PDB file of C-alpha atoms in Angstrom:
ATOM      1  CA  MET A   1       8.541  35.445 -11.684  1.00  0.00           C
ATOM      2  CA  ASP A   2       8.587  36.848  -7.367  1.00  0.00           C
ATOM      3  CA  GLN A   3       5.081  34.848  -6.605  1.00  0.00           C
ATOM      4  CA  LEU A   4       7.245  31.420  -8.284  1.00  0.00           C
ATOM      5  CA  CYS A   5       9.884  32.281  -5.716  1.00  0.00           C
ATOM      6  CA  GLU A   6      10.710  32.539  -1.718  1.00  0.00           C
ATOM      7  CA  LYS A   7      13.753  32.729   0.159  1.00  0.00           C
ATOM      8  CA  ALA A   8      16.015  29.921   1.547  1.00  0.00           C
ATOM      9  CA  LEU A   9      15.198  30.148   4.608  1.00  0.00           C
ATOM     10  CA  ASN A  10      11.899  32.367   5.611  1.00  0.00           C
ATOM     11  CA  GLN A  11      10.700  32.763   9.188  1.00  0.00           C
ATOM     12  CA  SER A  12       8.259  29.990   8.789  1.00  0.00           C
ATOM     13  CA  LYS A  13      10.946  27.281   7.620  1.00  0.00           C
ATOM     14  CA  ILE A  14      13.831  28.866  10.434  1.00  0.00           C
ATOM     15  CA  GLN A  15      11.394  28.065  13.183  1.00  0.00           C
ATOM     16  CA  THR A  16      10.228  24.651  12.063  1.00  0.00           C
ATOM     17  CA  ILE A  17      13.868  23.452  11.967  1.00  0.00           C
ATOM     18  CA  LEU A  18      14.491  24.984  15.702  1.00  0.00           C
ATOM     19  CA  THR A  19      11.475  23.353  17.100  1.00  0.00           C
ATOM     20  CA  GLY A  20      13.062  20.187  15.509  1.00  0.00           C
ATOM     21  CA  ILE A  21      15.676  20.733  17.124  1.00  0.00           C
ATOM     22  CA  ASP A  22      14.235  21.697  20.744  1.00  0.00           C
ATOM     23  CA  TYR A  23      12.165  18.707  20.892  1.00  0.00           C
ATOM     24  CA  GLY A  24      14.611  16.185  19.823  1.00  0.00           C
ATOM     25  CA  GLN A  25      12.619  14.684  16.882  1.00  0.00           C
ATOM     26  CA  SER A  26      15.101  12.596  15.542  1.00  0.00           C
ATOM     27  CA  LEU A  27      12.887  11.855  11.784  1.00  0.00           C
ATOM     28  CA  SER A  28      12.401  14.870   9.427  1.00  0.00           C
ATOM     29  CA  GLY A  29       9.425  12.711   7.811  1.00  0.00           C
ATOM     30  CA  LEU A  30       6.779   9.755   8.294  1.00  0.00           C
ATOM     31  CA  PRO A  31       8.287   6.995   9.849  1.00  0.00           C
ATOM     32  CA  THR A  32       7.699   3.595   7.942  1.00  0.00           C
ATOM     33  CA  GLY A  33       7.912   1.459  10.940  1.00  0.00           C
ATOM     34  CA  PHE A  34      11.159   0.083  10.438  1.00  0.00           C
ATOM     35  CA  LYS A  35      14.230   1.560  12.395  1.00  0.00           C
ATOM     36  CA  ASP A  36      17.024   1.060  10.110  1.00  0.00           C
ATOM     37  CA  LEU A  37      15.264   2.399   6.881  1.00  0.00           C
ATOM     38  CA  ASP A  38      14.004   5.210   8.762  1.00  0.00           C
ATOM     39  CA  GLN A  39      17.657   6.006   9.605  1.00  0.00           C
ATOM     40  CA  LEU A  40      18.774   6.236   5.953  1.00  0.00           C
ATOM     41  CA  LEU A  41      15.770   7.884   4.166  1.00  0.00           C
ATOM     42  CA  ASN A  42      15.298  10.299   7.830  1.00  0.00           C
ATOM     43  CA  GLY A  43      11.536   8.938   6.982  1.00  0.00           C
ATOM     44  CA  LEU A  44       9.258   9.630   4.024  1.00  0.00           C
ATOM     45  CA  GLN A  45      10.177  12.910   2.866  1.00  0.00           C
ATOM     46  CA  ASP A  46       6.911  15.623   0.942  1.00  0.00           C
ATOM     47  CA  GLY A  47       7.844  15.761  -2.519  1.00  0.00           C
ATOM     48  CA  ASP A  48       9.980  12.668  -2.387  1.00  0.00           C
ATOM     49  CA  LEU A  49       9.017   9.644  -5.084  1.00  0.00           C
ATOM     50  CA  ILE A  50       9.983   6.561  -3.882  1.00  0.00           C
ATOM     51  CA  VAL A  51      10.007   3.641  -5.855  1.00  0.00           C
ATOM     52  CA  VAL A  52      10.035  -0.262  -4.753  1.00  0.00           C
ATOM     53  CA  GLY A  53      11.389  -3.208  -7.091  1.00  0.00           C
ATOM     54  CA  GLY A  54      11.788  -6.589  -6.550  1.00  0.00           C
ATOM     55  CA  LYS A  55      10.677 -10.049  -7.898  1.00  0.00           C
ATOM     56  CA  SER A  56       8.102 -12.105  -6.627  1.00  0.00           C
ATOM     57  CA  ILE A  57       9.889 -11.759  -3.308  1.00  0.00           C
ATOM     58  CA  GLY A  58       7.101  -9.437  -1.486  1.00  0.00           C
ATOM     59  CA  LYS A  59       6.428  -5.718  -2.627  1.00  0.00           C
ATOM     60  CA  THR A  60       3.324  -5.533  -2.555  1.00  0.00           C
ATOM     61  CA  SER A  61       3.424  -6.530   1.426  1.00  0.00           C
ATOM     62  CA  PHE A  62       5.945  -4.216   1.863  1.00  0.00           C
ATOM     63  CA  VAL A  63       5.141  -1.205   0.554  1.00  0.00           C
ATOM     64  CA  LEU A  64       1.127  -2.603   2.130  1.00  0.00           C
ATOM     65  CA  ASN A  65       3.234  -2.577   5.516  1.00  0.00           C
ATOM     66  CA  ILE A  66       4.773   0.502   5.175  1.00  0.00           C
ATOM     67  CA  CYS A  67       1.280   2.319   4.450  1.00  0.00           C
ATOM     68  CA  ALA A  68      -0.348   0.407   7.753  1.00  0.00           C
ATOM     69  CA  ASN A  69       2.314   1.687   9.662  1.00  0.00           C
ATOM     70  CA  VAL A  70       2.316   5.005   8.943  1.00  0.00           C
ATOM     71  CA  ALA A  71      -1.640   5.150   9.439  1.00  0.00           C
ATOM     72  CA  THR A  72      -2.226   3.558  12.738  1.00  0.00           C
ATOM     73  CA  LYS A  73       0.924   5.397  14.107  1.00  0.00           C
ATOM     74  CA  THR A  74       0.598   9.110  12.584  1.00  0.00           C
ATOM     75  CA  ASP A  75      -2.411  11.259  12.043  1.00  0.00           C
ATOM     76  CA  ALA A  76      -0.602  11.207   8.482  1.00  0.00           C
ATOM     77  CA  CYS A  77      -3.573  10.636   5.757  1.00  0.00           C
ATOM     78  CA  VAL A  78      -2.869   7.814   3.614  1.00  0.00           C
ATOM     79  CA  THR A  79      -4.051   6.147   0.158  1.00  0.00           C
ATOM     80  CA  TYR A  80      -3.643   2.736  -1.712  1.00  0.00           C
ATOM     81  CA  PHE A  81      -4.118   2.399  -5.085  1.00  0.00           C
ATOM     82  CA  SER A  82      -4.118  -1.144  -5.896  1.00  0.00           C
ATOM     83  CA  LEU A  83      -4.344  -1.959  -9.812  1.00  0.00           C
ATOM     84  CA  ALA A  84      -3.954  -5.523  -9.943  1.00  0.00           C
ATOM     85  CA  THR A  85      -5.758  -6.958  -6.474  1.00  0.00           C
ATOM     86  CA  LYS A  86      -9.514  -6.383  -5.107  1.00  0.00           C
ATOM     87  CA  THR A  87     -10.029  -4.530  -1.922  1.00  0.00           C
ATOM     88  CA  GLU A  88     -10.849  -7.498   0.374  1.00  0.00           C
ATOM     89  CA  ILE A  89      -7.898  -9.088  -0.628  1.00  0.00           C
ATOM     90  CA  ILE A  90      -5.671  -6.270   0.421  1.00  0.00           C
ATOM     91  CA  ALA A  91      -8.215  -5.887   3.730  1.00  0.00           C
ATOM     92  CA  ASN A  92      -7.446  -9.365   4.578  1.00  0.00           C
ATOM     93  CA  ARG A  93      -3.530  -8.926   4.362  1.00  0.00           C
ATOM     94  CA  LEU A  94      -4.085  -5.452   6.310  1.00  0.00           C
ATOM     95  CA  VAL A  95      -5.483  -7.360   8.942  1.00  0.00           C
ATOM     96  CA  ALA A  96      -3.511 -10.785   8.965  1.00  0.00           C
ATOM     97  CA  ALA A  97      -0.384  -8.192   9.575  1.00  0.00           C
ATOM     98  CA  GLU A  98      -1.742  -5.858  11.794  1.00  0.00           C
ATOM     99  CA  GLY A  99      -3.217  -8.563  14.692  1.00  0.00           C
ATOM    100  CA  ASN A 100       0.030 -11.568  13.245  1.00  0.00           C
ATOM    101  CA  ILE A 101      -2.891 -13.556  11.697  1.00  0.00           C
ATOM    102  CA  ASN A 102      -2.098 -16.190   9.162  1.00  0.00           C
ATOM    103  CA  ILE A 103      -3.160 -15.010   6.251  1.00  0.00           C
ATOM    104  CA  ASN A 104      -4.254 -18.965   4.902  1.00  0.00           C
ATOM    105  CA  ARG A 105      -6.849 -18.903   7.716  1.00  0.00           C
ATOM    106  CA  ILE A 106      -8.392 -15.729   7.101  1.00  0.00           C
ATOM    107  CA  GLN A 107      -8.736 -16.517   3.784  1.00  0.00           C
ATOM    108  CA  ARG A 108     -10.512 -20.247   4.292  1.00  0.00           C
ATOM    109  CA  ASN A 109     -12.338 -18.585   7.509  1.00  0.00           C
ATOM    110  CA  THR A 110     -11.080 -21.228   9.385  1.00  0.00           C
ATOM    111  CA  LEU A 111     -10.095 -18.955  11.903  1.00  0.00           C
ATOM    112  CA  THR A 112      -9.590 -20.002  15.966  1.00  0.00           C
ATOM    113  CA  LYS A 113     -11.178 -18.421  18.865  1.00  0.00           C
ATOM    114  CA  ASP A 114      -7.638 -16.889  19.692  1.00  0.00           C
ATOM    115  CA  ASP A 115      -7.571 -15.179  15.560  1.00  0.00           C
ATOM    116  CA  TRP A 116     -10.920 -13.231  16.216  1.00  0.00           C
ATOM    117  CA  GLU A 117      -9.963 -11.680  18.918  1.00  0.00           C
ATOM    118  CA  ARG A 118      -7.016 -10.822  16.935  1.00  0.00           C
ATOM    119  CA  VAL A 119      -9.374  -9.622  13.949  1.00  0.00           C
ATOM    120  CA  SER A 120     -11.329  -7.578  15.891  1.00  0.00           C
ATOM    121  CA  MET A 121      -8.248  -5.632  18.010  1.00  0.00           C
ATOM    122  CA  SER A 122      -6.766  -5.706  14.340  1.00  0.00           C
ATOM    123  CA  MET A 123      -9.231  -3.975  12.432  1.00  0.00           C
ATOM    124  CA  GLY A 124     -10.384  -1.338  15.362  1.00  0.00           C
ATOM    125  CA  SER A 125      -6.334  -0.625  14.858  1.00  0.00           C
ATOM    126  CA  LEU A 126      -7.640   0.313  11.328  1.00  0.00           C
ATOM    127  CA  SER A 127     -10.067   1.457  11.109  1.00  0.00           C
ATOM    128  CA  SER A 128     -10.017   4.060  13.360  1.00  0.00           C
ATOM    129  CA  ALA A 129      -6.096   5.114  11.079  1.00  0.00           C
ATOM    130  CA  ASN A 130      -6.619   7.412   8.130  1.00  0.00           C
ATOM    131  CA  LEU A 131      -6.322   4.719   5.749  1.00  0.00           C
ATOM    132  CA  HIS A 132      -7.904   4.227   2.322  1.00  0.00           C
ATOM    133  CA  ILE A 133      -7.955   1.995  -0.675  1.00  0.00           C
ATOM    134  CA  SER A 134      -8.825   2.426  -4.334  1.00  0.00           C
ATOM    135  CA  ASP A 135      -9.322  -1.381  -6.089  1.00  0.00           C
ATOM    136  CA  HIS A 136      -9.651   0.765  -9.698  1.00  0.00           C
ATOM    137  CA  PRO A 137      -7.986  -1.337 -11.841  1.00  0.00           C
ATOM    138  CA  ILE A 138      -7.479   1.509 -14.741  1.00  0.00           C
ATOM    139  CA  LEU A 139      -6.271   4.630 -13.711  1.00  0.00           C
ATOM    140  CA  CYS A 140      -3.996   7.419 -15.272  1.00  0.00           C
ATOM    141  CA  VAL A 141      -1.693   9.548 -12.833  1.00  0.00           C
ATOM    142  CA  LYS A 142      -4.541  12.464 -13.616  1.00  0.00           C
ATOM    143  CA  ASP A 143      -7.150  10.151 -12.085  1.00  0.00           C
ATOM    144  CA  ILE A 144      -4.952   9.796  -9.130  1.00  0.00           C
ATOM    145  CA  GLU A 145      -3.707  13.338  -8.318  1.00  0.00           C
ATOM    146  CA  GLU A 146      -7.711  14.438  -8.366  1.00  0.00           C
ATOM    147  CA  ILE A 147      -8.121  12.190  -5.219  1.00  0.00           C
ATOM    148  CA  ILE A 148      -5.572  12.817  -3.499  1.00  0.00           C
ATOM    149  CA  ILE A 149      -6.646  17.474  -4.099  1.00  0.00           C
ATOM    150  CA  ALA A 150      -9.676  15.977  -2.813  1.00  0.00           C
ATOM    151  CA  LEU A 151      -8.624  14.326   0.232  1.00  0.00           C
ATOM    152  CA  GLN A 152      -6.330  17.471   1.193  1.00  0.00           C
ATOM    153  CA  GLU A 153      -9.227  18.972   1.406  1.00  0.00           C
ATOM    154  CA  GLU A 154     -11.052  16.986   3.460  1.00  0.00           C
ATOM    155  CA  TYR A 155      -7.993  16.663   5.140  1.00  0.00           C
ATOM    156  CA  PRO A 156      -6.048  19.909   4.870  1.00  0.00           C
ATOM    157  CA  ASP A 157      -3.789  19.658   7.946  1.00  0.00           C
ATOM    158  CA  VAL A 158      -1.869  16.284   8.002  1.00  0.00           C
ATOM    159  CA  LYS A 159       1.047  15.064   5.861  1.00  0.00           C
ATOM    160  CA  HIS A 160      -0.295  12.644   2.593  1.00  0.00           C
ATOM    161  CA  VAL A 161       0.973   9.383   1.422  1.00  0.00           C
ATOM    162  CA  VAL A 162       0.472   7.686  -1.824  1.00  0.00           C
ATOM    163  CA  ALA A 163       1.344   4.379  -2.856  1.00  0.00           C
ATOM    164  CA  VAL A 164       0.396   2.908  -6.169  1.00  0.00           C
ATOM    165  CA  ASP A 165       1.179  -0.613  -7.391  1.00  0.00           C
ATOM    166  CA  TYR A 166       2.024  -0.990  -9.796  1.00  0.00           C
ATOM    167  CA  LEU A 167       3.705   1.262 -12.315  1.00  0.00           C
ATOM    168  CA  SER A 168       3.105  -1.414 -15.443  1.00  0.00           C
ATOM    169  CA  LEU A 169      -0.539  -1.076 -14.862  1.00  0.00           C
ATOM    170  CA  LEU A 170      -0.798   2.264 -14.796  1.00  0.00           C
ATOM    171  CA  ASP A 171      -2.899   3.983 -17.888  1.00  0.00           C
ATOM    172  CA  THR A 172      -1.028   6.221 -19.441  1.00  0.00           C
ATOM    173  CA  GLY A 173      -3.185   7.001 -22.374  1.00  0.00           C
ATOM    174  CA  GLY A 174      -1.884   7.312 -26.260  1.00  0.00           C
ATOM    175  CA  GLN A 175       1.959   6.422 -25.235  1.00  0.00           C
ATOM    176  CA  GLN A 176       3.422   4.534 -28.006  1.00  0.00           C
ATOM    177  CA  ASN A 177       5.586   1.954 -26.601  1.00  0.00           C
ATOM    178  CA  ARG A 178       6.198   1.041 -22.907  1.00  0.00           C
ATOM    179  CA  TYR A 179       9.302   2.899 -22.858  1.00  0.00           C
ATOM    180  CA  GLU A 180       6.984   6.018 -23.709  1.00  0.00           C
ATOM    181  CA  GLN A 181       4.656   5.109 -21.103  1.00  0.00           C
ATOM    182  CA  THR A 182       6.940   4.593 -18.411  1.00  0.00           C
ATOM    183  CA  ASP A 183       8.473   7.943 -18.818  1.00  0.00           C
ATOM    184  CA  PHE A 184       5.152   9.619 -18.576  1.00  0.00           C
ATOM    185  CA  ALA A 185       3.504   8.251 -15.687  1.00  0.00           C
ATOM    186  CA  VAL A 186       6.847   8.522 -13.447  1.00  0.00           C
ATOM    187  CA  LYS A 187       7.559  12.143 -14.373  1.00  0.00           C
ATOM    188  CA  LYS A 188       4.017  13.098 -13.932  1.00  0.00           C
ATOM    189  CA  LEU A 189       3.850  10.973 -10.470  1.00  0.00           C
ATOM    190  CA  LYS A 190       6.722  12.512  -9.451  1.00  0.00           C
ATOM    191  CA  LEU A 191       5.455  15.926 -10.804  1.00  0.00           C
ATOM    192  CA  MET A 192       2.128  15.388  -7.924  1.00  0.00           C
ATOM    193  CA  ALA A 193       4.704  14.563  -5.177  1.00  0.00           C
ATOM    194  CA  ARG A 194       5.970  17.904  -5.926  1.00  0.00           C
ATOM    195  CA  THR A 195       2.879  19.840  -6.263  1.00  0.00           C
ATOM    196  CA  LEU A 196       1.167  18.274  -3.903  1.00  0.00           C
ATOM    197  CA  ASN A 197       4.079  17.757  -1.487  1.00  0.00           C
ATOM    198  CA  CYS A 198       3.076  13.953  -0.576  1.00  0.00           C
ATOM    199  CA  SER A 199       5.441  11.406  -0.644  1.00  0.00           C
ATOM    200  CA  VAL A 200       4.797   8.726  -3.256  1.00  0.00           C
ATOM    201  CA  ILE A 201       5.305   4.649  -3.348  1.00  0.00           C
ATOM    202  CA  LEU A 202       5.251   3.518  -6.471  1.00  0.00           C
ATOM    203  CA  VAL A 203       5.654  -0.470  -7.143  1.00  0.00           C
ATOM    204  CA  VAL A 204       7.533  -1.529  -9.941  1.00  0.00           C
ATOM    205  CA  ASN A 205       8.716  -5.139 -11.283  1.00  0.00           C
ATOM    206  CA  LEU A 206      12.763  -6.288 -12.865  1.00  0.00           C
ATOM    207  CA  SER A 207      13.281  -6.158 -15.875  1.00  0.00           C
ATOM    208  CA  ARG A 208      14.157  -9.346 -17.759  1.00  0.00           C
ATOM    209  CA  ASN A 209      16.887  -8.564 -18.090  1.00  0.00           C
ATOM    210  CA  TYR A 210      17.839  -9.472 -14.347  1.00  0.00           C
ATOM    211  CA  ASP A 211      16.388 -12.778 -15.254  1.00  0.00           C
ATOM    212  CA  ARG A 212      18.986 -13.891 -18.153  1.00  0.00           C
ATOM    213  CA  ARG A 213      21.638 -12.179 -16.069  1.00  0.00           C
ATOM    214  CA  ILE A 214      20.776 -14.492 -13.185  1.00  0.00           C
ATOM    215  CA  GLU A 215      21.203 -17.188 -15.134  1.00  0.00           C
ATOM    216  CA  ASN A 216      24.016 -16.037 -16.419  1.00  0.00           C
ATOM    217  CA  ASN A 217      25.961 -15.786 -13.633  1.00  0.00           C
ATOM    218  CA  LYS A 218      24.260 -17.460 -10.392  1.00  0.00           C
ATOM    219  CA  LEU A 219      26.530 -16.295  -7.913  1.00  0.00           C
ATOM    220  CA  ASN A 220      25.380 -12.279  -8.865  1.00  0.00           C
ATOM    221  CA  THR A 221      21.723 -12.347  -8.197  1.00  0.00           C
ATOM    222  CA  ARG A 222      21.764  -8.800  -6.354  1.00  0.00           C
ATOM    223  CA  PRO A 223      19.522  -6.485  -8.154  1.00  0.00           C
ATOM    224  CA  ARG A 224      20.572  -3.386  -9.354  1.00  0.00           C
ATOM    225  CA  LEU A 225      19.213  -0.167 -10.889  1.00  0.00           C
ATOM    226  CA  SER A 226      19.706  -1.212 -14.190  1.00  0.00           C
ATOM    227  CA  ASP A 227      17.536  -3.762 -13.198  1.00  0.00           C
ATOM    228  CA  LEU A 228      14.233  -2.110 -13.444  1.00  0.00           C
ATOM    229  CA  ARG A 229      12.139  -2.600 -16.227  1.00  0.00           C
ATOM    230  CA  ASP A 230      12.534   1.002 -18.510  1.00  0.00           C
ATOM    231  CA  SER A 231      15.291   1.770 -15.959  1.00  0.00           C
ATOM    232  CA  GLY A 232      16.417   4.892 -17.864  1.00  0.00           C
ATOM    233  CA  THR A 233      13.674   7.463 -16.488  1.00  0.00           C
ATOM    234  CA  ILE A 234      13.088   5.828 -13.177  1.00  0.00           C
ATOM    235  CA  GLU A 235      16.519   6.084 -12.457  1.00  0.00           C
ATOM    236  CA  GLU A 236      16.601  10.511 -13.397  1.00  0.00           C
ATOM    237  CA  ASP A 237      13.514  10.588 -12.038  1.00  0.00           C
ATOM    238  CA  ALA A 238      13.016   8.609  -8.745  1.00  0.00           C
ATOM    239  CA  ASP A 239      14.027  10.251  -5.549  1.00  0.00           C
ATOM    240  CA  VAL A 240      14.553   7.116  -3.721  1.00  0.00           C
ATOM    241  CA  VAL A 241      14.914   3.671  -5.497  1.00  0.00           C
ATOM    242  CA  ILE A 242      14.613   0.429  -2.883  1.00  0.00           C
ATOM    243  CA  LEU A 243      14.993  -2.945  -3.955  1.00  0.00           C
ATOM    244  CA  LEU A 244      14.177  -6.288  -2.365  1.00  0.00           C
ATOM    245  CA  HIS A 245      16.343  -8.878  -2.550  1.00  0.00           C
ATOM    246  CA  LYS A 246      16.700 -12.300  -1.282  1.00  0.00           C
ATOM    247  CA  ASP A 247      20.513 -13.722  -1.001  1.00  0.00           C
ATOM    248  CA  ILE A 248      19.383 -17.795  -0.157  1.00  0.00           C
ATOM    249  CA  ASP A 249      22.924 -18.499  -0.122  1.00  0.00           C
ATOM    250  CA  LYS A 250      24.155 -16.053   2.148  1.00  0.00           C
ATOM    251  CA  TYR A 251      22.406 -17.233   4.431  1.00  0.00           C
ATOM    252  CA  GLU A 252      22.790 -21.449   3.743  1.00  0.00           C
ATOM    253  CA  SER A 253      24.280 -22.618   7.153  1.00  0.00           C
ATOM    254  CA  ASP A 254      20.960 -20.961   8.808  1.00  0.00           C
ATOM    255  CA  PRO A 255      17.695 -22.746   7.610  1.00  0.00           C
ATOM    256  CA  GLU A 256      15.389 -19.907   8.964  1.00  0.00           C
ATOM    257  CA  LEU A 257      17.085 -17.339   7.950  1.00  0.00           C
ATOM    258  CA  ARG A 258      17.616 -18.404   5.064  1.00  0.00           C
ATOM    259  CA  SER A 259      13.533 -18.883   4.872  1.00  0.00           C
ATOM    260  CA  ASN A 260      12.915 -15.445   6.029  1.00  0.00           C
ATOM    261  CA  VAL A 261      15.420 -12.484   6.083  1.00  0.00           C
ATOM    262  CA  ILE A 262      15.561 -10.367   2.626  1.00  0.00           C
ATOM    263  CA  ASP A 263      17.799  -7.512   2.059  1.00  0.00           C
ATOM    264  CA  ILE A 264      16.145  -3.773   1.215  1.00  0.00           C
ATOM    265  CA  ILE A 265      18.919  -2.012  -0.726  1.00  0.00           C
ATOM    266  CA  VAL A 266      18.478   1.520  -1.335  1.00  0.00           C
ATOM    267  CA  GLU A 267      19.968   1.657  -4.218  1.00  0.00           C
ATOM    268  CA  LYS A 268      19.007   5.678  -5.136  1.00  0.00           C
ATOM    269  CA  HIS A 269      18.965   8.170  -2.600  1.00  0.00           C
ATOM    270  CA  ARG A 270      19.058  11.728  -4.391  1.00  0.00           C
ATOM    271  CA  ASN A 271      19.296  13.771  -0.818  1.00  0.00           C
ATOM    272  CA  GLY A 272      20.960  11.430   1.521  1.00  0.00           C
ATOM    273  CA  THR A 273      22.738   7.896   1.856  1.00  0.00           C
ATOM    274  CA  THR A 274      22.305   4.188   0.468  1.00  0.00           C
ATOM    275  CA  GLY A 275      22.957   1.545   1.670  1.00  0.00           C
ATOM    276  CA  ASP A 276      21.551  -2.082   2.753  1.00  0.00           C
ATOM    277  CA  LEU A 277      19.636  -3.578   5.767  1.00  0.00           C
ATOM    278  CA  LYS A 278      17.310  -6.660   6.143  1.00  0.00           C
ATOM    279  CA  LEU A 279      14.418  -7.076   7.573  1.00  0.00           C
ATOM    280  CA  ALA A 280      12.098 -10.638   8.458  1.00  0.00           C
ATOM    281  CA  PHE A 281       9.268 -11.426   5.873  1.00  0.00           C
ATOM    282  CA  VAL A 282       6.855 -13.043   7.784  1.00  0.00           C
ATOM    283  CA  ARG A 283       5.746 -15.624   5.244  1.00  0.00           C
ATOM    284  CA  GLU A 284       2.469 -16.167   7.188  1.00  0.00           C
ATOM    285  CA  TYR A 285       1.456 -12.949   8.464  1.00  0.00           C
ATOM    286  CA  SER A 286       2.029 -11.172   4.901  1.00  0.00           C
ATOM    287  CA  LYS A 287       4.223  -8.872   7.140  1.00  0.00           C
ATOM    288  CA  PHE A 288       8.130  -7.799   6.960  1.00  0.00           C
ATOM    289  CA  VAL A 289       9.136  -6.976  11.290  1.00  0.00           C
ATOM    290  CA  ASN A 290      12.713  -5.551  12.363  1.00  0.00           C
ATOM    291  CA  LEU A 291      14.834  -8.612  12.972  1.00  0.00           C
ATOM    292  CA  GLU A 292      14.848  -8.113  16.849  1.00  0.00           C
ATOM    293  CA  LYS A 293      10.928  -7.704  16.586  1.00  0.00           C
ATOM    294  CA  ARG A 294      11.231 -11.470  14.317  1.00  0.00           C
ATOM    295  CA  ASP A 295      13.478 -13.062  17.698  1.00  0.00           C
ATOM    296  CA  GLU A 296      11.160 -11.677  20.343  1.00  0.00           C
ATOM    297  CA  GLU A 297       7.983 -13.177  18.519  1.00  0.00           C
ATOM    298  CA  SER A 298       9.571 -16.617  17.555  1.00  0.00           C
TER     299      SER A 298
END
């Protein structure tokens, strides 16, 4: 039993806390690149399962942006598991977002001279980052865990971030119904986050209940925890739940805000506060940005 326990504050932990105070570090976790989100979450925390949900509103771009921000701005090892989309498409999105390049011109191979210069700079930044992509369409949590263990052995001295896009496509073996499948996968991912001491970001869909609620009450479109598909187990096991929402009526008088502003709702935060923030989604770049940065770019 003694081997499974440790003092609440041993000497190394005290030194870590004091070092953070001495050097004025503002975040205990890895920065997402979105300042208001980092203020709420204190960065991405080791051992946390972070669920990101929304309805056709840029969930993949949002999580990809976080992964790229962490990988290019820190020495962390970031691994993105894309169960629905091929690596080539993910790479196009990463290059577009990193270089502020129109994603359609990349996909259609109609890049301008300026685009090519941006592509070169973008690829240089991404290639030097410790960012890994897996597009295998059939994976279970055990497969993901084995890959992360191997990467931790290869990169033992850095933090690790894992993103899984998305929950419904994970192979859950012999589980009988959808709720059991969700419960099994979410619990396994939370256990992996704890045992491997890494941040795990999980993309999930909203349920049909959300669609029905929108149809019945047009004025109450804000998503909530119960709108997550098979939400019970997600509410219980997730440390953080982030819901993306586009409130068109709120910005009716401003066409640009109506088109671009996305509400980022931190609906659950086990170890901190919840709250709302706003980001601009620059769709042509497949990129979320802080609102003031959008103002500078426009």
